[in-house]
CSV table of C-alpha atoms and ligand atoms in Angstrom, one decimal:
chain,number,residue,atom,x,y,z
A,1,MET,CA,-40.2,-39.6,-12.0
A,2,SER,CA,-37.1,-41.3,-13.4
A,3,LEU,CA,-34.2,-40.6,-11.3
A,4,VAL,CA,-31.1,-42.8,-11.8
A,5,LEU,CA,-28.3,-42.7,-9.4
A,6,HIS,CA,-24.9,-44.2,-9.4
A,7,ASP,CA,-24.5,-46.8,-6.6
A,8,THR,CA,-21.2,-47.6,-5.2
A,9,TRP,CA,-22.3,-50.9,-4.1
A,10,SER,CA,-23.2,-52.3,-7.5
A,11,ARG,CA,-20.9,-49.9,-9.4
A,12,SER,CA,-23.7,-49.2,-11.7
A,13,LEU,CA,-26.5,-46.7,-12.5
A,14,ARG,CA,-29.9,-47.9,-11.0
A,15,PRO,CA,-33.3,-46.4,-11.1
A,16,PHE,CA,-34.2,-45.0,-7.9
A,17,VAL,CA,-37.1,-46.3,-6.0
A,18,PRO,CA,-37.9,-45.6,-2.4
A,19,LEU,CA,-37.8,-48.8,-0.1
A,20,ARG,CA,-41.2,-47.9,1.4
A,21,PRO,CA,-43.8,-45.2,1.6
A,22,GLY,CA,-43.1,-42.1,3.5
A,23,PRO,CA,-39.9,-40.0,3.6
A,24,VAL,CA,-36.9,-41.2,1.7
A,25,GLY,CA,-34.0,-41.8,4.2
A,26,LEU,CA,-30.8,-40.1,3.6
A,27,TYR,CA,-27.8,-40.4,5.9
A,28,CYS,CA,-24.7,-38.3,5.3
A,29,CYS,CA,-21.4,-38.6,7.4
A,30,GLY,CA,-20.9,-35.2,8.7
A,31,PRO,CA,-18.0,-33.2,10.1
A,32,THR,CA,-15.3,-34.0,12.7
A,33,VAL,CA,-15.5,-30.9,14.6
A,34,TYR,CA,-12.0,-30.4,15.9
A,35,ASP,CA,-11.5,-27.5,13.3
A,36,HIS,CA,-13.3,-25.8,10.6
A,37,ALA,CA,-14.4,-27.5,7.6
A,38,HIS,CA,-12.1,-27.0,4.5
A,39,ILE,CA,-13.7,-26.3,1.1
A,40,GLY,CA,-13.1,-29.9,0.0
A,41,ASN,CA,-15.3,-31.4,2.9
A,42,LEU,CA,-17.9,-28.6,1.9
A,43,ARG,CA,-18.0,-29.9,-1.7
A,44,THR,CA,-19.2,-33.2,-0.4
A,45,TYR,CA,-22.0,-31.6,1.3
A,46,VAL,CA,-23.0,-29.4,-1.6
A,47,PHE,CA,-23.3,-32.8,-3.6
A,48,GLU,CA,-25.3,-34.2,-0.9
A,49,ASP,CA,-27.6,-31.2,-0.9
A,50,LEU,CA,-28.0,-31.3,-4.7
A,51,LEU,CA,-29.1,-35.0,-4.2
A,52,ARG,CA,-31.6,-34.0,-1.6
A,53,ARG,CA,-32.9,-31.2,-3.7
A,54,VAL,CA,-33.3,-33.6,-6.8
A,55,LEU,CA,-35.3,-36.0,-4.7
A,56,GLU,CA,-37.4,-33.2,-3.5
A,57,PHE,CA,-37.9,-31.8,-7.0
A,58,GLY,CA,-39.1,-35.1,-7.9
A,59,GLY,CA,-41.7,-35.0,-5.3
A,60,HIS,CA,-40.2,-37.2,-2.5
A,61,GLU,CA,-40.1,-36.0,0.9
A,62,VAL,CA,-36.5,-36.4,2.6
A,63,ARG,CA,-35.5,-37.3,5.8
A,64,HIS,CA,-32.0,-36.1,6.0
A,65,VAL,CA,-29.7,-37.0,8.7
A,66,VAL,CA,-26.0,-35.7,9.3
A,67,ASN,CA,-24.0,-36.7,11.9
A,68,ILE,CA,-21.6,-34.6,14.0
A,69,THR,CA,-18.4,-36.5,14.9
A,70,ASP,CA,-17.3,-35.1,18.2
A,71,VAL,CA,-15.4,-38.0,19.6
A,72,GLY,CA,-13.5,-41.1,18.6
A,73,HIS,CA,-12.1,-40.2,15.1
A,74,LEU,CA,-8.6,-40.9,15.4
A,75,VAL,CA,-5.7,-39.4,13.5
A,76,SER,CA,-5.0,-42.7,11.6
A,77,ASP,CA,-7.5,-44.7,10.1
A,78,ALA,CA,-5.7,-47.8,11.3
A,79,ASP,CA,-7.1,-47.2,15.1
A,80,GLU,CA,-3.6,-45.7,15.9
A,81,GLY,CA,-2.8,-42.3,17.3
A,82,GLU,CA,-4.5,-39.7,19.0
A,83,ASP,CA,-8.4,-38.7,19.0
A,84,LYS,CA,-8.5,-35.8,16.5
A,85,MET,CA,-10.9,-34.1,19.2
A,86,GLU,CA,-8.2,-34.0,22.0
A,87,LYS,CA,-5.4,-33.0,19.6
A,88,GLY,CA,-7.7,-30.2,18.4
A,89,SER,CA,-8.2,-29.3,22.0
A,90,ARG,CA,-4.6,-29.2,22.9
A,91,ARG,CA,-3.8,-27.0,19.8
A,92,ALA,CA,-6.6,-24.4,20.6
A,93,GLY,CA,-6.0,-24.5,24.3
A,94,GLU,CA,-9.8,-25.0,24.8
A,95,SER,CA,-11.5,-28.2,26.2
A,96,ALA,CA,-12.6,-30.8,23.7
A,97,TRP,CA,-16.2,-30.1,24.5
A,98,ALA,CA,-15.7,-26.3,23.9
A,99,ILE,CA,-14.1,-27.0,20.5
A,100,ALA,CA,-16.8,-29.2,19.5
A,101,GLU,CA,-19.3,-26.6,20.3
A,102,ARG,CA,-17.4,-23.9,18.5
A,103,PHE,CA,-16.9,-25.8,15.4
A,104,THR,CA,-20.2,-27.2,15.2
A,105,ALA,CA,-21.5,-23.7,15.0
A,106,ALA,CA,-19.1,-22.5,12.6
A,107,PHE,CA,-19.8,-25.6,10.5
A,108,ARG,CA,-23.6,-24.9,10.7
A,109,ALA,CA,-22.9,-21.2,9.6
A,110,ASP,CA,-20.9,-22.4,6.7
A,111,TRP,CA,-24.0,-24.7,5.8
A,112,ARG,CA,-26.5,-21.9,5.7
A,113,ALA,CA,-24.0,-19.6,3.7
A,114,LEU,CA,-23.9,-22.4,1.0
A,115,ASN,CA,-27.8,-22.4,1.1
A,116,LEU,CA,-27.9,-26.1,1.9
A,117,ARG,CA,-31.1,-27.3,3.2
A,118,GLU,CA,-31.3,-28.0,6.7
A,119,PRO,CA,-31.4,-31.7,7.9
A,120,ALA,CA,-34.1,-33.3,10.0
A,121,GLU,CA,-31.6,-34.4,12.6
A,122,TRP,CA,-27.9,-33.5,13.5
A,123,PRO,CA,-27.1,-36.3,15.9
A,124,ARG,CA,-23.9,-35.9,17.9
A,125,ALA,CA,-21.8,-39.0,18.7
A,126,THR,CA,-21.5,-38.0,22.3
A,127,ASP,CA,-25.1,-37.7,22.6
A,128,HIS,CA,-25.5,-41.4,21.6
A,129,ILE,CA,-23.3,-43.5,23.8
A,130,PRO,CA,-25.9,-45.7,24.9
A,131,GLU,CA,-26.9,-46.6,21.4
A,132,GLN,CA,-23.3,-47.4,20.5
A,133,LEU,CA,-22.6,-49.6,23.6
A,134,ALA,CA,-25.8,-51.5,22.9
A,135,PHE,CA,-24.8,-52.0,19.4
A,136,ILE,CA,-21.3,-53.1,20.6
A,137,ALA,CA,-22.8,-55.5,23.2
A,138,GLU,CA,-25.0,-57.1,20.3
A,139,LEU,CA,-22.0,-57.5,18.2
A,140,GLU,CA,-20.2,-59.2,21.2
A,141,ARG,CA,-23.2,-61.4,21.8
A,142,LYS,CA,-23.2,-62.6,18.2
A,143,GLY,CA,-19.5,-63.4,18.5
A,144,PHE,CA,-18.2,-60.7,16.1
A,145,THR,CA,-15.8,-58.9,18.9
A,146,TYR,CA,-12.5,-59.7,20.6
A,147,ARG,CA,-10.6,-58.0,23.1
A,148,THR,CA,-7.1,-56.6,23.1
A,149,ALA,CA,-4.9,-54.6,25.5
A,150,ASP,CA,-6.4,-51.2,24.0
A,151,GLY,CA,-10.0,-52.0,23.2
A,152,ILE,CA,-12.8,-54.2,21.5
A,153,TYR,CA,-12.4,-55.0,18.1
A,154,PHE,CA,-14.5,-56.1,15.3
A,155,ASP,CA,-13.3,-59.4,13.8
A,156,THR,CA,-13.8,-58.9,10.0
A,157,SER,CA,-12.7,-62.6,9.3
A,158,LYS,CA,-16.2,-63.7,10.3
A,159,GLN,CA,-17.5,-61.9,7.2
A,160,ASP,CA,-16.7,-63.7,3.7
A,161,ASP,CA,-17.9,-60.5,2.0
A,162,TYR,CA,-16.1,-58.0,4.1
A,163,GLY,CA,-14.9,-54.9,2.1
A,164,HIS,CA,-17.2,-55.7,-0.9
A,165,LEU,CA,-18.1,-52.0,-1.1
A,166,ALA,CA,-14.4,-51.1,-1.8
A,167,ARG,CA,-13.8,-54.5,-3.8
A,168,LEU,CA,-11.2,-55.1,-1.3
A,169,ASP,CA,-8.8,-57.7,-1.8
A,170,LYS,CA,-8.1,-59.0,1.7
A,171,ALA,CA,-5.7,-61.6,0.7
A,172,GLY,CA,-3.6,-59.0,-1.1
A,173,LEU,CA,-3.8,-56.6,2.0
A,174,ARG,CA,-2.6,-59.5,4.2
A,175,ALA,CA,0.3,-60.2,2.0
A,176,GLY,CA,1.2,-56.5,2.0
A,177,GLN,CA,0.5,-56.1,5.7
A,178,ARG,CA,1.7,-52.5,5.9
A,179,VAL,CA,-1.1,-51.6,8.0
A,180,ALA,CA,-0.2,-50.6,11.7
A,181,MET,CA,-1.4,-53.7,13.4
A,182,GLY,CA,-1.0,-53.2,17.3
A,183,ASP,CA,-2.7,-56.2,18.7
A,184,LYS,CA,-5.2,-56.5,16.0
A,185,ARG,CA,-5.3,-60.0,14.4
A,186,GLU,CA,-6.2,-58.8,10.9
A,187,ALA,CA,-5.3,-55.6,9.1
A,188,THR,CA,-8.8,-55.0,8.3
A,189,ASP,CA,-10.2,-55.3,11.9
A,190,PHE,CA,-11.1,-52.1,13.7
A,191,ALA,CA,-11.9,-50.6,17.0
A,192,LEU,CA,-15.5,-50.6,18.4
A,193,TRP,CA,-14.5,-49.5,21.8
A,194,LYS,CA,-10.9,-47.9,22.8
A,195,PHE,CA,-10.0,-48.1,26.5
A,196,SER,CA,-8.8,-44.9,28.1
A,197,PRO,CA,-5.0,-45.1,28.5
A,198,PRO,CA,-4.0,-46.6,31.7
A,199,GLY,CA,-3.4,-44.1,34.5
A,200,ALA,CA,-4.6,-41.1,32.2
A,201,GLN,CA,-8.1,-39.5,32.1
A,202,ARG,CA,-9.3,-38.5,28.9
A,203,GLN,CA,-11.5,-35.3,28.6
A,204,MET,CA,-14.1,-37.5,26.9
A,205,GLU,CA,-14.6,-40.9,28.3
A,206,TRP,CA,-17.5,-43.2,29.6
A,207,ASP,CA,-17.9,-46.3,31.4
A,208,SER,CA,-18.8,-49.4,29.6
A,209,PRO,CA,-18.9,-53.3,30.3
A,210,TRP,CA,-15.3,-53.6,29.0
A,211,GLY,CA,-13.9,-50.8,30.8
A,212,ARG,CA,-13.7,-46.9,30.7
A,213,GLY,CA,-13.0,-45.6,27.3
A,214,PHE,CA,-14.6,-44.1,24.1
A,215,PRO,CA,-16.4,-45.3,20.9
A,216,GLY,CA,-14.4,-46.2,17.8
A,217,TRP,CA,-15.4,-43.7,14.9
A,218,HIS,CA,-17.4,-46.1,12.7
A,219,ILE,CA,-19.9,-47.5,15.3
A,220,GLU,CA,-21.5,-43.9,15.8
A,221,CYS,CA,-22.9,-44.1,12.1
A,222,SER,CA,-24.3,-47.5,12.3
A,223,ALA,CA,-25.9,-46.9,15.6
A,224,MET,CA,-27.3,-43.3,14.8
A,225,SER,CA,-28.4,-44.2,11.4
A,226,ALA,CA,-30.3,-47.1,12.9
A,227,ARG,CA,-31.8,-44.9,15.4
A,228,TYR,CA,-33.0,-42.2,13.1
A,229,LEU,CA,-33.6,-44.2,9.9
A,230,GLY,CA,-34.0,-47.8,10.8
A,231,PRO,CA,-31.3,-50.5,9.9
A,232,TRP,CA,-32.3,-50.4,6.2
A,233,PHE,CA,-32.9,-47.1,4.5
A,234,ASP,CA,-32.6,-45.6,1.2
A,235,ILE,CA,-29.4,-43.7,0.6
A,236,HIS,CA,-26.1,-43.1,2.5
A,237,CYS,CA,-23.5,-40.7,1.2
A,238,GLY,CA,-20.0,-39.3,2.1
A,239,GLY,CA,-16.9,-38.5,0.0
A,240,GLU,CA,-14.9,-41.2,-2.0
A,241,ASP,CA,-12.2,-41.5,0.8
A,242,HIS,CA,-15.1,-43.3,3.1
A,243,ILE,CA,-15.5,-46.2,0.7
A,244,GLY,CA,-12.4,-48.2,1.7
A,245,VAL,CA,-12.6,-47.9,5.5
A,246,HIS,CA,-15.2,-46.0,7.1
A,247,HIS,CA,-18.2,-47.1,5.2
A,248,SER,CA,-16.8,-50.7,4.7
A,249,ASN,CA,-16.7,-50.8,8.5
A,250,GLU,CA,-20.2,-49.3,9.0
A,251,ILE,CA,-21.6,-52.1,6.6
A,252,ALA,CA,-19.6,-54.9,8.5
A,253,GLN,CA,-21.2,-53.8,11.6
A,254,THR,CA,-24.6,-53.2,10.5
A,255,GLN,CA,-24.5,-56.6,8.5
A,256,ALA,CA,-23.4,-58.4,11.7
A,257,CYS,CA,-26.1,-56.8,14.0
A,258,HIS,CA,-28.8,-56.4,11.6
A,259,GLY,CA,-28.3,-58.4,8.7
A,260,THR,CA,-28.5,-55.3,6.1
A,261,ARG,CA,-26.0,-53.3,4.4
A,262,LEU,CA,-27.6,-50.2,5.9
A,263,ALA,CA,-28.6,-48.6,2.6
A,264,ASN,CA,-30.2,-49.5,-0.7
A,265,PHE,CA,-27.8,-47.0,-2.5
A,266,TRP,CA,-24.4,-45.8,-1.7
A,267,LEU,CA,-23.3,-42.5,-3.2
A,268,HIS,CA,-19.9,-41.0,-3.1
A,269,GLY,CA,-18.7,-37.5,-4.1
A,270,HIS,CA,-15.3,-37.3,-5.4
A,271,PHE,CA,-12.8,-34.9,-4.2
A,272,LEU,CA,-12.0,-31.3,-4.6
A,273,THR,CA,-8.2,-30.9,-5.2
A,274,LEU,CA,-6.2,-27.8,-4.8
A,275,ASP,CA,-3.3,-26.3,-6.9
A,276,ASP,CA,0.0,-26.7,-5.1
A,277,ASP,CA,0.3,-23.3,-3.6
A,278,LEU,CA,-2.9,-23.8,-1.6
A,279,LYS,CA,-3.4,-26.1,1.4
A,280,MET,CA,-6.3,-28.5,2.2
A,281,SER,CA,-5.3,-30.7,5.0
A,282,LYS,CA,-6.9,-29.8,8.4
A,283,SER,CA,-3.9,-30.9,10.1
A,284,ASP,CA,-1.6,-28.2,8.7
A,285,GLY,CA,-3.7,-25.6,10.5
A,286,ASP,CA,-3.5,-23.1,7.8
A,287,PHE,CA,-5.9,-24.2,4.9
A,288,VAL,CA,-8.6,-23.0,2.6
A,289,ARG,CA,-12.0,-22.7,4.1
A,290,LEU,CA,-15.2,-20.9,3.1
A,291,GLN,CA,-14.1,-17.9,5.1
A,292,THR,CA,-10.8,-17.7,3.2
A,293,LEU,CA,-12.7,-17.1,0.1
A,294,VAL,CA,-15.2,-14.5,1.5
A,295,ASP,CA,-12.2,-12.8,2.9
A,296,ARG,CA,-10.8,-12.6,-0.7
A,297,GLY,CA,-14.2,-11.1,-2.0
A,298,ILE,CA,-15.8,-14.4,-3.0
A,299,ASP,CA,-19.5,-15.0,-2.3
A,300,PRO,CA,-20.2,-18.4,-0.7
A,301,LEU,CA,-22.7,-19.0,-3.3
A,302,ALA,CA,-20.1,-18.6,-6.1
A,303,TYR,CA,-18.3,-21.6,-4.4
A,304,ARG,CA,-21.6,-23.3,-4.7
A,305,TYR,CA,-21.8,-22.4,-8.5
A,306,LEU,CA,-18.4,-23.7,-8.9
A,307,CYS,CA,-19.5,-27.2,-7.4
A,308,LEU,CA,-22.5,-27.3,-9.5
A,309,GLY,CA,-20.5,-26.9,-12.6
A,310,ALA,CA,-18.6,-30.2,-12.1
A,311,HIS,CA,-20.4,-33.6,-12.0
A,312,TYR,CA,-20.1,-35.0,-8.5
A,313,ARG,CA,-18.3,-38.3,-10.0
A,314,SER,CA,-15.4,-36.3,-11.3
A,315,SER,CA,-12.8,-34.5,-9.3
A,316,LEU,CA,-12.7,-30.8,-9.3
A,317,ARG,CA,-9.7,-28.7,-9.4
A,318,PHE,CA,-9.8,-25.5,-7.2
A,319,ASN,CA,-7.6,-22.4,-8.2
A,320,GLU,CA,-8.2,-18.8,-8.2
A,321,ALA,CA,-9.1,-18.5,-11.6
A,322,ALA,CA,-11.7,-21.2,-11.4
A,323,ILE,CA,-13.4,-19.4,-8.5
A,324,ALA,CA,-13.1,-16.0,-9.9
A,325,GLY,CA,-14.8,-17.5,-13.0
A,326,ALA,CA,-17.6,-18.8,-11.0
A,327,GLN,CA,-18.1,-15.5,-9.3
A,328,SER,CA,-18.4,-13.5,-12.5
A,329,ALA,CA,-20.7,-16.1,-14.0
A,330,LEU,CA,-23.0,-16.1,-10.8
A,331,ASP,CA,-22.9,-12.3,-11.2
A,332,ARG,CA,-24.0,-12.3,-14.7
A,333,LEU,CA,-26.7,-14.8,-13.9
A,334,ARG,CA,-27.9,-12.6,-10.9
A,335,ARG,CA,-27.9,-9.4,-13.1
A,336,ALA,CA,-29.8,-11.2,-15.9
A,337,TYR,CA,-32.6,-12.6,-13.5
A,338,ALA,CA,-32.8,-9.3,-11.7
A,339,GLY,CA,-33.7,-7.7,-15.0
A,340,TRP,CA,-36.8,-10.2,-15.6
A,341,PRO,CA,-40.1,-9.0,-14.4
A,342,GLU,CA,-42.4,-11.3,-12.5
A,343,GLY,CA,-45.7,-12.5,-13.6
A,344,GLY,CA,-45.0,-15.2,-16.3
A,345,ALA,CA,-45.3,-19.0,-16.2
A,346,ALA,CA,-42.5,-21.5,-16.4
A,347,ASP,CA,-41.9,-22.9,-19.9
A,348,ALA,CA,-42.7,-26.7,-19.8
A,349,SER,CA,-40.3,-27.7,-22.4
A,350,PHE,CA,-37.2,-26.1,-20.7
A,351,VAL,CA,-38.4,-27.6,-17.2
A,352,ALA,CA,-38.7,-31.0,-18.8
A,353,ARG,CA,-34.9,-30.6,-20.2
A,354,PHE,CA,-33.7,-29.6,-16.9
A,355,ARG,CA,-35.5,-32.3,-15.0
A,356,ALA,CA,-34.0,-34.9,-17.3
A,357,GLU,CA,-30.6,-33.7,-16.9
A,358,VAL,CA,-30.5,-33.6,-13.1
A,359,GLU,CA,-32.4,-36.9,-12.8
A,360,GLN,CA,-29.6,-38.5,-14.8
A,361,ASP,CA,-27.2,-39.1,-11.9
A,362,LEU,CA,-27.3,-35.4,-10.8
A,363,ASN,CA,-25.8,-34.0,-14.1
A,364,LEU,CA,-25.8,-30.4,-12.5
A,365,PRO,CA,-23.2,-29.4,-15.2
A,366,ARG,CA,-25.7,-30.1,-17.9
A,367,GLY,CA,-28.5,-28.6,-15.7
A,368,LEU,CA,-26.5,-25.4,-15.6
A,369,ALA,CA,-26.0,-25.2,-19.4
A,370,VAL,CA,-30.0,-25.5,-19.8
A,371,LEU,CA,-30.1,-22.4,-17.5
A,372,TRP,CA,-27.7,-20.4,-19.6
A,373,GLU,CA,-29.7,-21.5,-22.9
A,374,LEU,CA,-32.7,-20.1,-21.0
A,375,VAL,CA,-30.9,-17.0,-20.1
A,376,ARG,CA,-29.9,-16.5,-23.9
A,377,SER,CA,-33.3,-17.6,-25.5
A,378,ASP,CA,-35.8,-15.3,-26.8
A,379,LEU,CA,-38.5,-16.3,-24.6
A,380,PRO,CA,-40.4,-13.5,-22.9
A,381,ALA,CA,-38.4,-12.1,-19.7
A,382,PRO,CA,-41.3,-13.1,-17.2
A,383,THR,CA,-41.3,-16.6,-18.8
A,384,ARG,CA,-37.5,-17.0,-18.2
A,385,ARG,CA,-37.8,-15.6,-14.7
A,386,ALA,CA,-40.5,-18.3,-13.8
A,387,THR,CA,-38.6,-21.1,-15.5
A,388,ALA,CA,-35.4,-20.2,-13.6
A,389,ASP,CA,-37.5,-20.0,-10.3
A,390,VAL,CA,-38.4,-23.6,-11.0
A,391,PHE,CA,-34.7,-24.6,-11.7
A,392,GLU,CA,-33.8,-22.7,-8.5
A,393,ALA,CA,-35.4,-25.3,-6.3
A,394,VAL,CA,-32.5,-27.7,-7.3
A,395,LEU,CA,-29.7,-25.0,-8.1
A,396,GLY,CA,-30.2,-23.1,-4.8
A,397,LEU,CA,-28.2,-20.1,-6.2
A,398,GLY,CA,-30.3,-17.4,-4.3
A,399,LEU,CA,-31.2,-15.7,-7.5
A,400,ALA,CA,-34.4,-14.2,-6.2
A,401,GLU,CA,-32.8,-13.0,-3.0
A,402,TRP,CA,-29.8,-11.1,-4.5
A,403,ARG,CA,-29.9,-7.4,-4.7
A,404,GLU,CA,-27.1,-5.3,-6.5
A,405,GLU,CA,-25.0,-3.8,-3.8
A,406,GLY,CA,-24.0,-0.3,-3.5
A,407,ASP,CA,-22.2,1.0,-0.4
A,408,ALA,CA,-25.1,0.7,1.5
A,409,VAL,CA,-25.5,-2.3,4.0
A,410,PRO,CA,-27.9,-4.8,2.2
A,411,GLU,CA,-31.3,-5.3,3.9
A,412,ALA,CA,-30.6,-8.9,4.8
A,413,ILE,CA,-27.4,-7.9,6.4
A,414,ALA,CA,-28.8,-5.1,8.4
A,415,ALA,CA,-31.8,-7.4,9.4
A,416,LEU,CA,-29.2,-9.9,10.9
A,417,ALA,CA,-27.4,-7.1,12.7
A,418,GLN,CA,-30.6,-6.1,14.2
A,419,GLU,CA,-31.3,-9.6,15.3
A,420,ARG,CA,-28.1,-9.7,16.9
A,421,LEU,CA,-28.3,-6.6,18.7
A,422,GLU,CA,-31.9,-7.7,20.2
A,423,ALA,CA,-30.2,-11.2,21.2
A,424,ARG,CA,-27.5,-9.0,23.1
A,425,SER,CA,-30.0,-6.8,24.7
A,426,ALA,CA,-31.8,-9.9,26.0
A,427,GLY,CA,-28.6,-11.4,27.2
A,428,ASP,CA,-28.7,-14.4,24.8
A,429,TRP,CA,-24.9,-14.3,24.1
A,430,ALA,CA,-24.9,-17.7,22.5
A,431,ARG,CA,-27.7,-16.5,19.9
A,432,ALA,CA,-25.7,-13.1,19.5
A,433,ASP,CA,-22.4,-15.2,18.8
A,434,ARG,CA,-24.2,-17.3,16.2
A,435,LEU,CA,-25.5,-14.3,14.4
A,436,ARG,CA,-22.2,-12.8,14.3
A,437,GLU,CA,-20.8,-15.9,12.8
A,438,ASP,CA,-23.7,-15.7,10.0
A,439,LEU,CA,-22.5,-12.2,9.3
A,440,ARG,CA,-19.1,-13.1,9.1
A,441,ALA,CA,-19.7,-15.8,6.9
A,442,GLN,CA,-21.3,-13.4,4.5
A,443,GLY,CA,-18.4,-11.1,4.6
A,444,TRP,CA,-19.4,-8.6,7.2
A,445,GLN,CA,-17.7,-7.7,10.6
A,446,VAL,CA,-19.5,-6.2,13.4
A,447,GLU,CA,-17.5,-4.0,16.1
A,448,ASP,CA,-19.4,-3.0,19.2
A,449,GLY,CA,-18.2,0.5,19.8
A,450,ALA,CA,-19.7,3.2,22.3
A,451,ALA,CA,-21.9,4.5,19.7
A,452,GLY,CA,-23.4,1.1,19.0
A,453,PRO,CA,-22.5,-1.7,16.6
A,454,ARG,CA,-20.7,-0.9,13.4
A,455,LEU,CA,-21.0,-3.2,10.4
A,456,SER,CA,-18.1,-3.3,8.1
A,457,ARG,CA,-17.0,-5.4,4.9
A,458,GLY,CA,-14.5,-7.9,5.4
A,459,ARG,CA,-11.0,-7.4,3.7
A,460,TRP,CA,-12.5,-7.3,0.2
B,501,AMP,P1,-14.3,-35.2,8.0
B,501,AMP,O1,-14.6,-33.8,8.7
B,501,AMP,O2,-12.8,-35.3,7.8
B,501,AMP,O3,-15.0,-36.3,8.7
B,501,AMP,O4,-14.9,-35.1,6.6
B,501,AMP,C1,-16.0,-34.7,6.1
B,501,AMP,C2,-16.5,-35.0,4.8
B,501,AMP,O5,-15.6,-34.4,3.9
B,501,AMP,C3,-16.5,-36.4,4.5
B,501,AMP,O6,-17.6,-36.9,3.8
B,501,AMP,C4,-15.3,-36.7,3.4
B,501,AMP,O7,-15.2,-37.7,2.7
B,501,AMP,C5,-15.4,-35.4,2.8
B,501,AMP,N1,-14.0,-34.9,2.2
B,501,AMP,C6,-12.6,-34.9,2.9
B,501,AMP,N2,-11.8,-34.4,2.1
B,501,AMP,C7,-12.4,-33.9,0.9
B,501,AMP,C8,-12.0,-33.4,-0.4
B,501,AMP,N3,-10.8,-33.0,-0.6
B,501,AMP,N4,-13.0,-33.2,-1.3
B,501,AMP,C9,-14.3,-33.7,-1.1
B,501,AMP,N5,-14.7,-34.1,0.1
B,501,AMP,C10,-13.8,-34.2,0.9
B,502,ZN,ZN1,-20.1,-42.4,8.8
């Protein structure tokens, strides 16, 4: 296989070669679960799913780890302000623990609706406090930390190449000095452990050798990636906003503790942007999420299709026309596919062309173009079907599962509703709620009336 990927560390395209035999290690920074994910966040996870699928398409086994940030991500990247979880908790009127559960479940429902492959691990920051404490203690032992009134900080002056990933100009930053400093010695220094405010009890806090408090945001990823993938693994991903602070800090910590820059490849997805009349910021409360699209009659897989149509290293502008176009293109594809009988064999030359495109730094827009060429080709229909089936391992558009809908409830939806009914009869409320979320994510609502549950379409 000849997969080539763009590595942010070297700012170049490099042939991908696994570090060692066995599964390829892939770590992706996951959601901060104080609210739903917006469609911008989801674009990044679609990109990471495509990366994983292309690796698997090339015959690699992948060990995919996605963390759940349920503590320590502060409102500002400069270690100031409130923990997003505590803020979310106040807004929702529920405990920080309860919203973490609820939004993790909602996130995983979005994940399934977008046909993203399930990671091997979903480690939560709050389940890995001992690993984070041990990591900080090691950094302290090696002389990379100092204490201020509000926490234990990482001393970035100890590393000449701090910020290399972002090509950061430390001298320029110092001269600008517009970053909120608190007691930090350098603008780029960052919190490893924050103390609980004096006299106040946080909802999430733990004892530590330095005082009661909670971990900084970056340490969880260094500690959990080391635990699940080792301190030197193949690929680390996230959105482009992570290059400057979060990933630079993960590298600084791991460099100091283990002497590696975590991952051999660093890949970053560019942002989804919205037309002015739509909002994305989670802090606004009212923003576009997957359910917003479903409520407007858009299939989650049409959003996936939209993401496939733009290269992950270019920004993608979202608006109504773009998503409506994606929906109608997907509908046309589905109808074409549904008309092709089974029983053919894949066309080797189309498969080779598709492979060449997706293995060239995940060029999915060109991969989709090959698919459309296949649709319009004069190859026998069973051959087209078998060839599309091969592409589907990467595209994940669910072509084989799709059925033209009449007014009737589709089989898959009826089956989910039935499963939910059984979970309820068994008193397994958590599972029943999860299934209700799954149904909702696919545009169906369940009402439990006297005559039993009734399924209805969302507002579309
Ligand atoms: P968060 O839940 O804020 O920690 O972010 C989750 C993921 O979404 C991270 O990988 C971010 O880099 C990514 N992200 C945030 N905003 C956008 C956006 N507008 N477009 C694409 N990815 C984004
Ligand atoms: Zn991270």
